[in-house]
Every structure is written in structure tokens, then in C-alpha cells.
Tab-separated table of C-alpha atoms and ligand atoms in Angstrom:
chain	number	residue	atom	x	y	z
I	1	UNK	CA	20.372	14.153	-4.495
I	2	UNK	CA	21.156	10.588	-5.663
I	3	UNK	CA	19.010	7.603	-4.768
I	4	UNK	CA	20.504	4.303	-4.379
I	5	UNK	CA	18.631	0.849	-4.976
I	6	UNK	CA	19.997	-1.568	-2.165
I	7	UNK	CA	19.789	-5.431	-1.899
I	8	UNK	CA	18.594	-6.395	1.345
I	9	UNK	CA	20.350	-9.825	1.189
I	10	UNK	CA	23.464	-8.828	0.206
I	11	UNK	CA	23.577	-5.059	0.194
I	12	UNK	CA	25.053	-4.738	-2.842
I	13	UNK	CA	23.934	-1.190	-4.626
I	14	UNK	CA	22.203	-0.398	-7.855
I	15	UNK	CA	21.528	2.657	-9.786
I	16	UNK	CA	17.652	2.916	-10.709
I	17	UNK	CA	18.762	4.017	-14.195
I	18	UNK	CA	20.027	0.489	-14.513
I	19	UNK	CA	16.309	-0.672	-14.116
I	20	UNK	CA	17.300	-3.343	-11.701
I	21	UNK	CA	14.490	-4.713	-10.173
I	22	UNK	CA	16.196	-7.768	-8.150
I	23	UNK	CA	19.861	-8.268	-7.298
I	24	UNK	CA	21.866	-10.805	-8.948
I	25	UNK	CA	21.987	-12.724	-5.567
I	26	UNK	CA	18.035	-12.839	-6.008
I	27	UNK	CA	17.594	-10.455	-2.890
I	28	UNK	CA	14.930	-7.944	-3.070
I	29	UNK	CA	15.985	-4.326	-3.950
I	30	UNK	CA	14.656	-1.271	-1.136
I	31	UNK	CA	15.793	2.298	-1.830
I	32	UNK	CA	18.195	3.581	0.438
I	33	UNK	CA	17.944	6.213	3.095
I	34	UNK	CA	17.645	10.157	1.765
I	35	UNK	CA	17.049	13.071	3.557
I	36	UNK	CA	13.469	14.227	3.507
I	37	UNK	CA	12.172	17.813	4.379
I	38	UNK	CA	9.244	18.575	6.177
I	39	UNK	CA	9.575	21.914	7.011
I	40	UNK	CA	6.495	24.710	6.459
I	41	UNK	CA	7.770	25.582	2.995
I	42	UNK	CA	8.658	22.127	1.761
I	43	UNK	CA	4.614	21.480	2.338
I	44	UNK	CA	2.818	24.184	0.238
I	45	UNK	CA	-0.663	24.490	1.468
I	46	UNK	CA	-1.939	25.367	-1.768
I	47	UNK	CA	-1.040	21.920	-3.535
I	48	UNK	CA	-3.395	19.715	-2.616
I	49	UNK	CA	-2.917	15.649	-2.563
I	50	UNK	CA	0.261	13.902	-2.056
I	51	UNK	CA	2.683	16.056	-4.044
I	52	UNK	CA	2.748	18.440	-1.329
I	53	UNK	CA	5.253	16.061	0.448
I	54	UNK	CA	7.572	15.940	-2.593
I	55	UNK	CA	10.313	16.873	-0.542
I	56	UNK	CA	10.069	14.083	1.186
I	57	UNK	CA	9.865	11.845	-1.927
I	58	UNK	CA	12.897	10.460	-3.998
I	59	UNK	CA	12.799	12.943	-6.793
I	60	UNK	CA	15.239	15.827	-7.365
I	61	UNK	CA	14.047	19.076	-5.780
I	62	UNK	CA	13.941	20.653	-9.750
I	63	UNK	CA	12.124	17.900	-10.760
I	64	UNK	CA	8.796	19.010	-12.352
I	65	UNK	CA	7.402	16.409	-14.488
I	66	UNK	CA	5.412	14.951	-11.572
I	67	UNK	CA	2.610	18.226	-12.941
I	68	UNK	CA	1.516	16.403	-16.035
I	69	UNK	CA	0.978	12.965	-14.430
I	70	UNK	CA	-0.700	13.998	-11.589
I	71	UNK	CA	-4.641	13.699	-11.213
I	72	UNK	CA	-4.843	15.105	-7.657
I	73	UNK	CA	-4.501	11.882	-5.751
I	74	UNK	CA	-4.010	11.808	-2.364
I	75	UNK	CA	-5.474	14.376	0.350
I	76	UNK	CA	-8.315	11.517	1.316
I	77	UNK	CA	-10.908	12.315	4.274
I	78	UNK	CA	-10.942	10.920	7.272
I	79	UNK	CA	-14.250	9.886	8.358
I	80	UNK	CA	-15.552	9.272	11.805
I	81	UNK	CA	-16.572	5.915	11.968
I	82	UNK	CA	-19.255	5.679	14.378
I	83	UNK	CA	-20.548	8.204	16.991
I	84	UNK	CA	-20.294	5.389	19.711
I	85	UNK	CA	-16.780	5.378	19.172
I	86	UNK	CA	-15.431	8.803	18.499
I	87	UNK	CA	-11.661	7.425	18.300
I	88	UNK	CA	-12.168	5.369	15.136
I	89	UNK	CA	-11.460	7.078	11.770
I	90	UNK	CA	-11.750	5.387	8.041
I	91	UNK	CA	-9.259	6.777	5.700
I	92	UNK	CA	-11.113	7.153	2.559
I	93	UNK	CA	-8.767	5.868	0.019
I	94	UNK	CA	-11.751	4.299	-2.217
I	95	UNK	CA	-11.841	8.149	-3.262
I	96	UNK	CA	-8.973	8.350	-5.845
I	97	UNK	CA	-8.771	9.025	-9.306
I	98	UNK	CA	-8.652	5.209	-10.122
I	99	UNK	CA	-10.842	4.127	-7.221
I	100	UNK	CA	-8.109	2.661	-4.799
I	101	UNK	CA	-5.222	3.564	-2.617
I	102	UNK	CA	-2.908	2.065	-5.382
I	103	UNK	CA	-2.903	5.690	-6.779
I	104	UNK	CA	-0.179	6.804	-4.458
I	105	UNK	CA	2.402	4.294	-5.215
I	106	UNK	CA	1.481	4.417	-8.861
I	107	UNK	CA	1.815	8.173	-9.305
I	108	UNK	CA	5.046	8.080	-7.358
I	109	UNK	CA	6.713	4.922	-9.529
I	110	UNK	CA	5.673	6.024	-13.066
I	111	UNK	CA	6.690	9.892	-12.289
I	112	UNK	CA	9.923	7.962	-11.673
I	113	UNK	CA	9.861	5.877	-14.486
I	114	UNK	CA	9.561	9.110	-16.569
I	115	UNK	CA	12.526	10.954	-14.969
I	116	UNK	CA	14.552	7.931	-15.720
I	117	UNK	CA	13.722	8.212	-19.115
I	118	UNK	CA	11.533	5.013	-19.259
I	119	UNK	CA	9.367	4.064	-22.431
I	120	UNK	CA	8.060	0.918	-21.842
I	121	UNK	CA	6.918	-0.933	-18.471
I	122	UNK	CA	5.397	-4.129	-17.593
I	123	UNK	CA	3.897	-5.176	-14.193
I	124	UNK	CA	1.523	-8.001	-12.953
I	125	UNK	CA	-1.863	-7.100	-10.891
I	126	UNK	CA	-4.554	-8.853	-9.373
I	127	UNK	CA	-6.670	-5.835	-10.394
I	128	UNK	CA	-6.379	-2.355	-8.639
I	129	UNK	CA	-2.268	-2.093	-9.210
I	130	UNK	CA	-2.971	-2.563	-12.768
I	131	UNK	CA	-5.622	0.158	-13.165
I	132	UNK	CA	-3.813	2.591	-11.061
I	133	UNK	CA	-0.334	1.779	-13.153
I	134	UNK	CA	-2.039	1.658	-16.637
I	135	UNK	CA	-3.792	5.120	-15.734
I	136	UNK	CA	-0.385	6.749	-14.340
I	137	UNK	CA	1.477	5.083	-17.146
I	138	UNK	CA	-0.476	6.555	-20.062
I	139	UNK	CA	-0.005	10.318	-18.371
I	140	UNK	CA	3.610	9.833	-18.138
I	141	UNK	CA	3.470	8.543	-21.901
I	142	UNK	CA	4.897	4.942	-21.268
I	143	UNK	CA	3.556	2.061	-23.146
I	144	UNK	CA	2.570	-0.251	-20.379
I	145	UNK	CA	1.482	-4.459	-20.435
I	146	UNK	CA	-0.089	-5.493	-17.433
I	147	UNK	CA	-0.340	-9.363	-16.634
I	148	UNK	CA	-3.482	-10.477	-14.621
I	149	UNK	CA	-4.642	-13.509	-13.740
I	150	UNK	CA	-7.807	-14.331	-16.539
I	151	UNK	CA	-10.171	-14.835	-13.835
I	152	UNK	CA	-9.655	-11.023	-11.939
I	153	UNK	CA	-12.515	-9.100	-12.564
I	154	UNK	CA	-13.777	-7.870	-15.613
I	155	UNK	CA	-14.528	-4.331	-14.779
I	156	UNK	CA	-11.213	-3.851	-13.712
I	157	UNK	CA	-9.626	-5.444	-17.077
I	158	UNK	CA	-11.903	-3.106	-18.972
I	159	UNK	CA	-10.638	-0.215	-17.473
I	160	UNK	CA	-6.831	-1.287	-17.545
I	161	UNK	CA	-7.638	-1.525	-21.573
I	162	UNK	CA	-9.555	1.680	-21.774
I	163	UNK	CA	-6.567	3.642	-20.569
I	164	UNK	CA	-4.600	1.998	-23.286
I	165	UNK	CA	-2.403	-0.435	-21.762
I	166	UNK	CA	-1.907	-3.960	-23.241
I	167	UNK	CA	-4.032	-6.526	-21.084
I	168	UNK	CA	-2.553	-9.883	-20.730
I	169	UNK	CA	-5.006	-12.677	-19.020
I	170	UNK	CA	-2.873	-15.552	-17.881
I	171	UNK	CA	-4.843	-18.403	-17.161
I	172	UNK	CA	-4.213	-19.956	-13.293
I	173	UNK	CA	-2.995	-18.087	-10.217
I	174	UNK	CA	-1.574	-14.936	-9.127
I	175	UNK	CA	1.776	-16.054	-9.194
I	176	UNK	CA	1.449	-17.480	-12.706
I	177	UNK	CA	0.549	-13.622	-13.849
I	178	UNK	CA	4.081	-12.197	-11.911
I	179	UNK	CA	5.709	-15.019	-13.713
I	180	UNK	CA	4.704	-13.975	-17.112
I	181	UNK	CA	5.229	-10.230	-16.837
I	182	UNK	CA	8.784	-11.447	-15.318
I	183	UNK	CA	9.865	-13.242	-18.496
I	184	UNK	CA	8.614	-10.129	-20.465
I	185	UNK	CA	10.702	-7.871	-18.607
I	186	UNK	CA	13.460	-9.925	-18.745
I	187	UNK	CA	13.234	-10.728	-22.958
I	188	UNK	CA	12.233	-6.934	-23.605
I	189	UNK	CA	14.051	-5.211	-21.229
I	190	UNK	CA	11.357	-3.041	-19.641
I	191	UNK	CA	10.968	-1.508	-16.774
I	192	UNK	CA	9.231	-3.399	-14.232
I	193	UNK	CA	6.610	-1.629	-12.983
I	194	UNK	CA	5.866	-3.895	-9.910
I	195	UNK	CA	3.974	-2.572	-6.807
I	196	UNK	CA	5.714	-5.451	-5.057
I	197	UNK	CA	9.414	-5.037	-6.250
I	198	UNK	CA	9.800	-1.903	-7.258
I	199	UNK	CA	10.607	0.258	-3.943
I	200	UNK	CA	9.491	3.641	-5.337
I	201	UNK	CA	5.918	2.187	-4.955
I	202	UNK	CA	6.445	2.109	-1.376
I	203	UNK	CA	7.639	5.596	-1.477
I	204	UNK	CA	4.143	6.836	-2.875
I	205	UNK	CA	2.292	4.455	-0.668
I	206	UNK	CA	4.333	6.322	2.576
I	207	UNK	CA	2.257	9.725	2.111
I	208	UNK	CA	-0.395	7.901	3.746
I	209	UNK	CA	1.361	8.065	6.959
I	210	UNK	CA	2.218	11.893	6.390
I	211	UNK	CA	-1.675	12.525	5.540
I	212	UNK	CA	-2.628	11.379	8.579
I	213	UNK	CA	-0.178	12.895	10.640
I	214	UNK	CA	-1.150	16.352	9.382
I	215	UNK	CA	-5.098	15.230	9.728
I	216	UNK	CA	-4.698	14.441	13.292
I	217	UNK	CA	-2.751	17.938	13.647
I	218	UNK	CA	0.651	16.230	14.068
I	219	UNK	CA	-0.455	13.485	16.419
I	220	UNK	CA	0.472	9.861	15.671
I	221	UNK	CA	-2.670	7.326	16.001
I	222	UNK	CA	-2.512	4.541	18.523
I	223	UNK	CA	-3.375	1.405	15.809
I	224	UNK	CA	-3.422	1.577	12.221
I	225	UNK	CA	-5.800	-0.909	10.945
I	226	UNK	CA	-5.057	-2.234	7.431
I	227	UNK	CA	-5.463	-5.174	5.105
I	228	UNK	CA	-2.315	-6.794	4.463
I	229	UNK	CA	-1.553	-9.334	0.765
I	230	UNK	CA	1.901	-7.810	-0.448
I	231	UNK	CA	2.268	-5.286	2.315
I	232	UNK	CA	2.071	-1.977	0.067
I	233	UNK	CA	-0.012	-0.620	3.125
I	234	UNK	CA	1.734	-1.867	5.806
I	235	UNK	CA	5.236	-1.088	4.842
I	236	UNK	CA	4.601	2.146	3.004
I	237	UNK	CA	3.210	3.893	6.204
I	238	UNK	CA	5.674	2.223	8.261
I	239	UNK	CA	8.357	3.766	6.202
I	240	UNK	CA	6.410	7.146	6.305
I	241	UNK	CA	6.193	7.257	9.774
I	242	UNK	CA	9.308	6.279	10.413
I	243	UNK	CA	10.793	9.483	8.124
I	244	UNK	CA	8.251	11.500	10.551
I	245	UNK	CA	10.296	9.918	13.839
I	246	UNK	CA	13.386	10.427	12.177
I	247	UNK	CA	12.524	14.005	11.630
I	248	UNK	CA	11.933	14.313	15.409
I	249	UNK	CA	8.086	15.161	14.025
I	250	UNK	CA	6.509	12.116	16.059
I	251	UNK	CA	7.806	10.311	19.140
I	252	UNK	CA	6.386	7.110	18.522
I	253	UNK	CA	5.176	4.647	15.806
I	254	UNK	CA	1.772	3.645	15.738
I	255	UNK	CA	1.094	-0.056	16.484
I	256	UNK	CA	0.191	-1.979	13.269
I	257	UNK	CA	-3.205	-4.166	13.281
I	258	UNK	CA	-2.848	-6.092	9.771
I	259	UNK	CA	-5.640	-8.249	8.604
I	260	UNK	CA	-6.123	-10.755	6.315
I	261	UNK	CA	-8.734	-13.292	5.049
I	262	UNK	CA	-8.271	-16.769	6.682
I	263	UNK	CA	-8.658	-18.688	3.557
I	264	UNK	CA	-5.373	-17.272	1.850
I	265	UNK	CA	-3.500	-15.845	5.430
I	266	UNK	CA	0.262	-17.000	5.236
I	267	UNK	CA	0.963	-13.632	7.193
I	268	UNK	CA	-0.927	-14.471	9.887
I	269	UNK	CA	0.188	-17.848	9.855
I	270	UNK	CA	3.849	-16.785	9.974
I	271	UNK	CA	2.858	-14.256	12.798
I	272	UNK	CA	1.447	-16.557	14.969
I	273	UNK	CA	4.222	-19.419	14.416
I	274	UNK	CA	6.950	-16.607	15.484
I	275	UNK	CA	8.275	-16.856	11.899
I	276	UNK	CA	10.626	-14.370	10.322
I	277	UNK	CA	9.562	-15.621	6.702
I	278	UNK	CA	5.904	-16.884	5.708
I	279	UNK	CA	5.833	-20.312	3.477
I	280	UNK	CA	3.786	-19.947	0.449
I	281	UNK	CA	0.624	-21.906	0.841
I	282	UNK	CA	-2.796	-22.625	-1.172
I	283	UNK	CA	-5.579	-19.835	-1.642
I	284	UNK	CA	-8.462	-21.384	-0.861
I	285	UNK	CA	-10.612	-18.984	-2.474
I	286	UNK	CA	-12.032	-15.469	-0.994
I	287	UNK	CA	-14.041	-12.433	-1.860
I	288	UNK	CA	-11.246	-10.083	-0.940
I	289	UNK	CA	-9.163	-10.801	-4.340
I	290	UNK	CA	-6.859	-8.102	-3.829
I	291	UNK	CA	-4.851	-9.611	-0.521
I	292	UNK	CA	-5.118	-13.085	-2.089
I	293	UNK	CA	-1.409	-13.393	-1.752
I	294	UNK	CA	-0.232	-17.063	-1.308
I	295	UNK	CA	3.268	-16.108	-1.584
I	296	UNK	CA	4.296	-12.306	-0.641
I	297	UNK	CA	7.718	-11.697	-1.725
I	298	UNK	CA	8.150	-9.030	1.202
I	299	UNK	CA	7.041	-11.159	3.998
I	300	UNK	CA	10.059	-10.920	5.911
I	301	UNK	CA	9.975	-7.112	6.235
I	302	UNK	CA	6.276	-7.252	6.835
I	303	UNK	CA	6.572	-9.788	9.718
I	304	UNK	CA	9.391	-7.550	10.939
I	305	UNK	CA	7.491	-4.073	10.502
I	306	UNK	CA	4.490	-5.195	12.286
I	307	UNK	CA	6.549	-6.522	15.354
I	308	UNK	CA	8.450	-3.598	15.588
I	309	UNK	CA	5.464	-1.437	16.142
I	310	UNK	CA	4.120	-4.333	18.842
I	311	UNK	CA	1.219	-4.763	16.133
I	312	UNK	CA	-0.351	-7.923	15.205
I	313	UNK	CA	-1.269	-9.847	12.371
I	314	UNK	CA	-5.106	-11.726	12.421
I	315	UNK	CA	-7.643	-13.178	10.146
I	316	UNK	CA	-11.231	-12.708	9.284
I	317	UNK	CA	-13.672	-14.866	7.865
I	318	UNK	CA	-15.627	-14.487	4.548
I	319	UNK	CA	-18.619	-14.109	6.469
I	320	UNK	CA	-17.096	-11.223	8.505
I	321	UNK	CA	-15.383	-9.545	5.498
I	322	UNK	CA	-19.138	-9.647	3.860
I	323	UNK	CA	-21.022	-8.405	7.286
I	324	UNK	CA	-18.474	-5.572	7.409
I	325	UNK	CA	-18.788	-4.527	3.442
I	326	UNK	CA	-22.776	-4.257	4.348
I	327	UNK	CA	-22.490	-2.087	7.203
I	328	UNK	CA	-20.104	0.381	5.542
I	329	UNK	CA	-22.742	0.290	2.583
I	330	UNK	CA	-25.372	1.135	4.975
I	331	UNK	CA	-23.226	4.105	6.188
I	332	UNK	CA	-23.083	5.495	2.377
I	333	UNK	CA	-19.632	4.092	2.065
I	334	UNK	CA	-19.365	2.175	-1.016
I	335	UNK	CA	-16.191	-0.390	-0.832
I	336	UNK	CA	-15.079	-3.463	-2.700
I	337	UNK	CA	-15.154	-6.671	-0.578
I	338	UNK	CA	-11.013	-6.258	0.210
I	339	UNK	CA	-11.349	-3.152	1.614
I	340	UNK	CA	-13.887	-4.042	4.307
I	341	UNK	CA	-11.143	-6.328	5.459
I	342	UNK	CA	-9.739	-3.710	7.849
I	343	UNK	CA	-12.813	-2.829	9.208
I	344	UNK	CA	-13.782	-6.422	9.802
I	345	UNK	CA	-10.719	-6.813	11.627
I	346	UNK	CA	-11.465	-4.221	14.134
I	347	UNK	CA	-14.777	-5.304	14.593
I	348	UNK	CA	-13.657	-8.759	15.427
I	349	UNK	CA	-10.501	-7.008	17.546
I	350	UNK	CA	-13.196	-5.403	19.421
I	351	UNK	CA	-15.579	-8.458	20.110
I	352	UNK	CA	-12.372	-10.442	21.411
I	353	UNK	CA	-11.159	-7.510	23.435
I	354	UNK	CA	-11.238	-9.422	26.608
I	355	UNK	CA	-7.837	-11.292	25.301
I	356	UNK	CA	-4.245	-9.840	25.849
I	357	UNK	CA	-2.468	-8.044	24.313
I	358	UNK	CA	-4.960	-5.379	23.641
I	359	UNK	CA	-4.343	-3.151	20.733
I	360	UNK	CA	-7.045	-1.669	20.859
I	361	UNK	CA	-9.394	-0.975	23.568
I	362	UNK	CA	-13.044	-0.132	23.431
I	363	UNK	CA	-13.331	1.695	26.216
I	364	UNK	CA	-10.616	4.035	25.241
I	365	UNK	CA	-12.112	4.018	22.026
I	366	UNK	CA	-15.659	4.898	23.324
I	367	UNK	CA	-13.917	8.046	25.507
I	368	UNK	CA	-11.842	8.892	21.959
I	369	UNK	CA	-8.492	8.882	24.349
I	370	UNK	CA	-7.158	6.418	21.508
I	371	UNK	CA	-7.191	7.210	18.015
I	372	UNK	CA	-7.387	4.305	15.338
I	373	UNK	CA	-7.467	4.745	11.953
I	374	UNK	CA	-9.174	2.189	9.754
I	375	UNK	CA	-8.160	1.627	5.921
I	376	UNK	CA	-10.579	1.669	3.080
I	377	UNK	CA	-8.617	0.684	0.258
I	378	UNK	CA	-10.834	0.317	-3.014
I	379	UNK	CA	-14.456	1.377	-4.395
I	380	UNK	CA	-16.882	-0.886	-4.498
I	381	UNK	CA	-17.729	0.321	-8.210
I	382	UNK	CA	-15.463	-1.953	-9.989
I	383	UNK	CA	-15.736	-4.955	-7.904
I	384	UNK	CA	-17.186	-8.087	-9.662
G	401	PLP	C1	-3.601	-3.854	-3.053
G	401	PLP	C2	-5.021	-3.970	-2.253
G	401	PLP	C3	-5.079	-4.228	-0.812
G	401	PLP	C4	-3.705	-4.758	-0.156
G	401	PLP	O1	-2.655	-4.583	-1.015
G	401	PLP	P1	-1.587	-5.221	-0.315
G	401	PLP	O2	-0.167	-4.347	-1.048
G	401	PLP	O3	-1.666	-6.706	-1.430
G	401	PLP	O4	-1.036	-5.868	0.773
G	401	PLP	C5	-6.147	-3.457	0.004
G	401	PLP	N1	-7.099	-3.683	-0.689
G	401	PLP	C6	-7.445	-3.306	-1.841
G	401	PLP	C7	-8.584	-2.688	-2.512
G	401	PLP	C8	-6.219	-3.523	-3.100
G	401	PLP	O5	-6.658	-3.224	-3.826
G	402	ZN	ZN1	21.815	-8.894	-3.227
């Protein structure tokens, strides 16, 4: 099978081997649809982790390179959130090889880079993506440069360096780090291992949907509650549930309830204003550093996906996030502030659920007639 990149502006196509990361028209590249296989034999029970879905991933069926790169990422537990709300489950992706859900995207992206014969890559990140990409790059034998805001968590910077990647702390904003990475990519003809621009990353995060579907024994949750900054955990699961829908394995999409920090919420603002794209704004500062994205490049796609599922984008305050994180810790679940945002969002939603439109109904969660999945995206151990 051949896989093609396609511009979502002018529809021009590119071969992934060209290492193009943006269309000449400036548009973003997506992966053109390809056929996926979910037959019994395609999902070997003895393969734990997301590579059980490899026939739904963009690799040749003969490709075995992933076996040297995988660290068993995926197959994360679904935990009951609260005995009083049997319909709510926490998806514990903080239990990953590098301690965040970014491993899903990073392993697929680096396995793809390896398949394409890439030897040198660069990326930019506020932390967890850089950590995950550095780890999988070293396993794939790819030299990796990671551009990060100088203000990123010191623990994450150390972890990236320990994996053997070149760390480039860039003074200024998250966007300044991205600009530095793009310049290096252009100048040195590197593979841009971007979790935002490179569509293969989203092919990894789509396995989130497959796992939930299997864990719920073929059912679709009513609502998926996720934190959103650049949208890798909105668009990935959206694509994954679309794949299941196309394969006739599910009958509806889950509604996506995406949550932003009030202090940096361009998507929530655009959603409320019924705009098609988010306008860049100034990050006022948030403990949720992983989603402090002032100008999300894929805002048009994120807004469209959430609207299509009849979901919504809401905000939570700094106090909501801190409280949710502490509440999770009191349940033994130690996550970073960004990873508590979805949980904070659900609590706030339930507090306000007198208001329409009702995505999540407390009564239904209590009776277990509605199923809601809440993302726990990153471990507390590497937070500042
Ligand atoms: C990256 C990240 C997110 C959000 O991902 P986006 O793709 O920016 O929406 C959420 N939680 C944690 C812990 C992250 O590292
Ligand atoms: Zn184009």
C-alpha cells in the first residue's frame, strides 16, 4: 500500500519520502485515507500495546521495524473514576514508557521515519512531546534535535538530554521554539518530527479510540473528555473512531468535550464565537503548560471535529485544575497539572449541568446508562 500526504488547502499531494511538512501553498498536510483492517486475525491477542492495531496504521504489512522501536506503549488501563458515578472511566495514559500519552504518536512517527530511511530529525515541544520523540528517536537510531522554550520543566529537559537528543532551549514563547525548529529543518534538510504538522503523529494517537472501543467491548463511549492545546488527543481519537465507523464496527461517534485552561483558550473562544479558525492570543500563564498553546496550527480541523461530534470546548480556571489534580492524587493517581484538566472540566460540567446542551448527565452517570472517558495524559513525576 502507498501512503500519500495531501494538502488540506489546495489538495496537492506529496510522497512522504519527500519529507515535505507543509504544502508549497502554506497549507497543512494530512494523510490521505487508506484502508484499515480490524479483522480478528489483524489484532493478535498476544501483542500488547498499540501495535496490535498495526493493520490500521500506515505501514506496509511486511514492515517489522517497529519491533525494535516499541517499548510496549499503549494498552493503558481504564479505571473507574468514582463509585458514585459508575459511568465514568479514567484512561490512564500517564502510565506510558515516557510517562505521557505522547508515546502513542511518537512511536508511530519515529517508526515511520525509520521506514523512510531518515537519519536526522528535529522537533519542538513544551515538554512531553520532546521527551517522547527523543526516546523513540534513539530507539529508531535517529539523531534528534529538540527545540524547547527555555522555561520548560527542568525535569523534562534533563530527560530529553539523557535520551541523547540535542536540547536547544529557546528564550521566549512556545511559538519561538517552533520557529527555531522550522529554521533548522529548512536549513539542514531534516525530518520535521512535529507532533503538530506531521500527520503520522495523529495516526499514533488514533489508537486511543481503538483501545477504548476494545476495552468497552465494542461499545462507543457517549462522551470523551480530553485536554486540548494543539489537538493531538482530539484529532487522533476522532480519526480512530472514524476508522471504526467506516469499518462498520460502531454506529456513532462519541461526543468530544475538549477542555482548555481559561488563561490560554483560543479554541474555546473560537468555539463560542462560532468561528471556523482560532485567532492567536496571548498566553496569560497557566499551570497546564502542556496545553498553553496560543496559536494552534490545526484549529480549523479541531473546531470542525468537535462540532461534528456535537461536542463542545470549555475552559477551567487555575483553581479548578489545582483542585482536580489534588483530588486525583488523593485517589492514588499522580498526574501533572495539564493531565488534570479533563477531570477538572468534567467536574465543572457536572456542576453546571442544569444548562443545555447537556453532553453529560449526572443522573445517567450515576445509573451507568451513559459512559464517559476522561483522559489522564501525563505523569506528575516529571512536572516542575
Ligand atoms: C501534549 C499534552 C496535552 C495536549 O495535547 P495537545 O496536542 O497540545 O492538545 C495534554 N496533556 C499532556 C500531559 C500533554 O503533554
Ligand atoms: Zn496546498
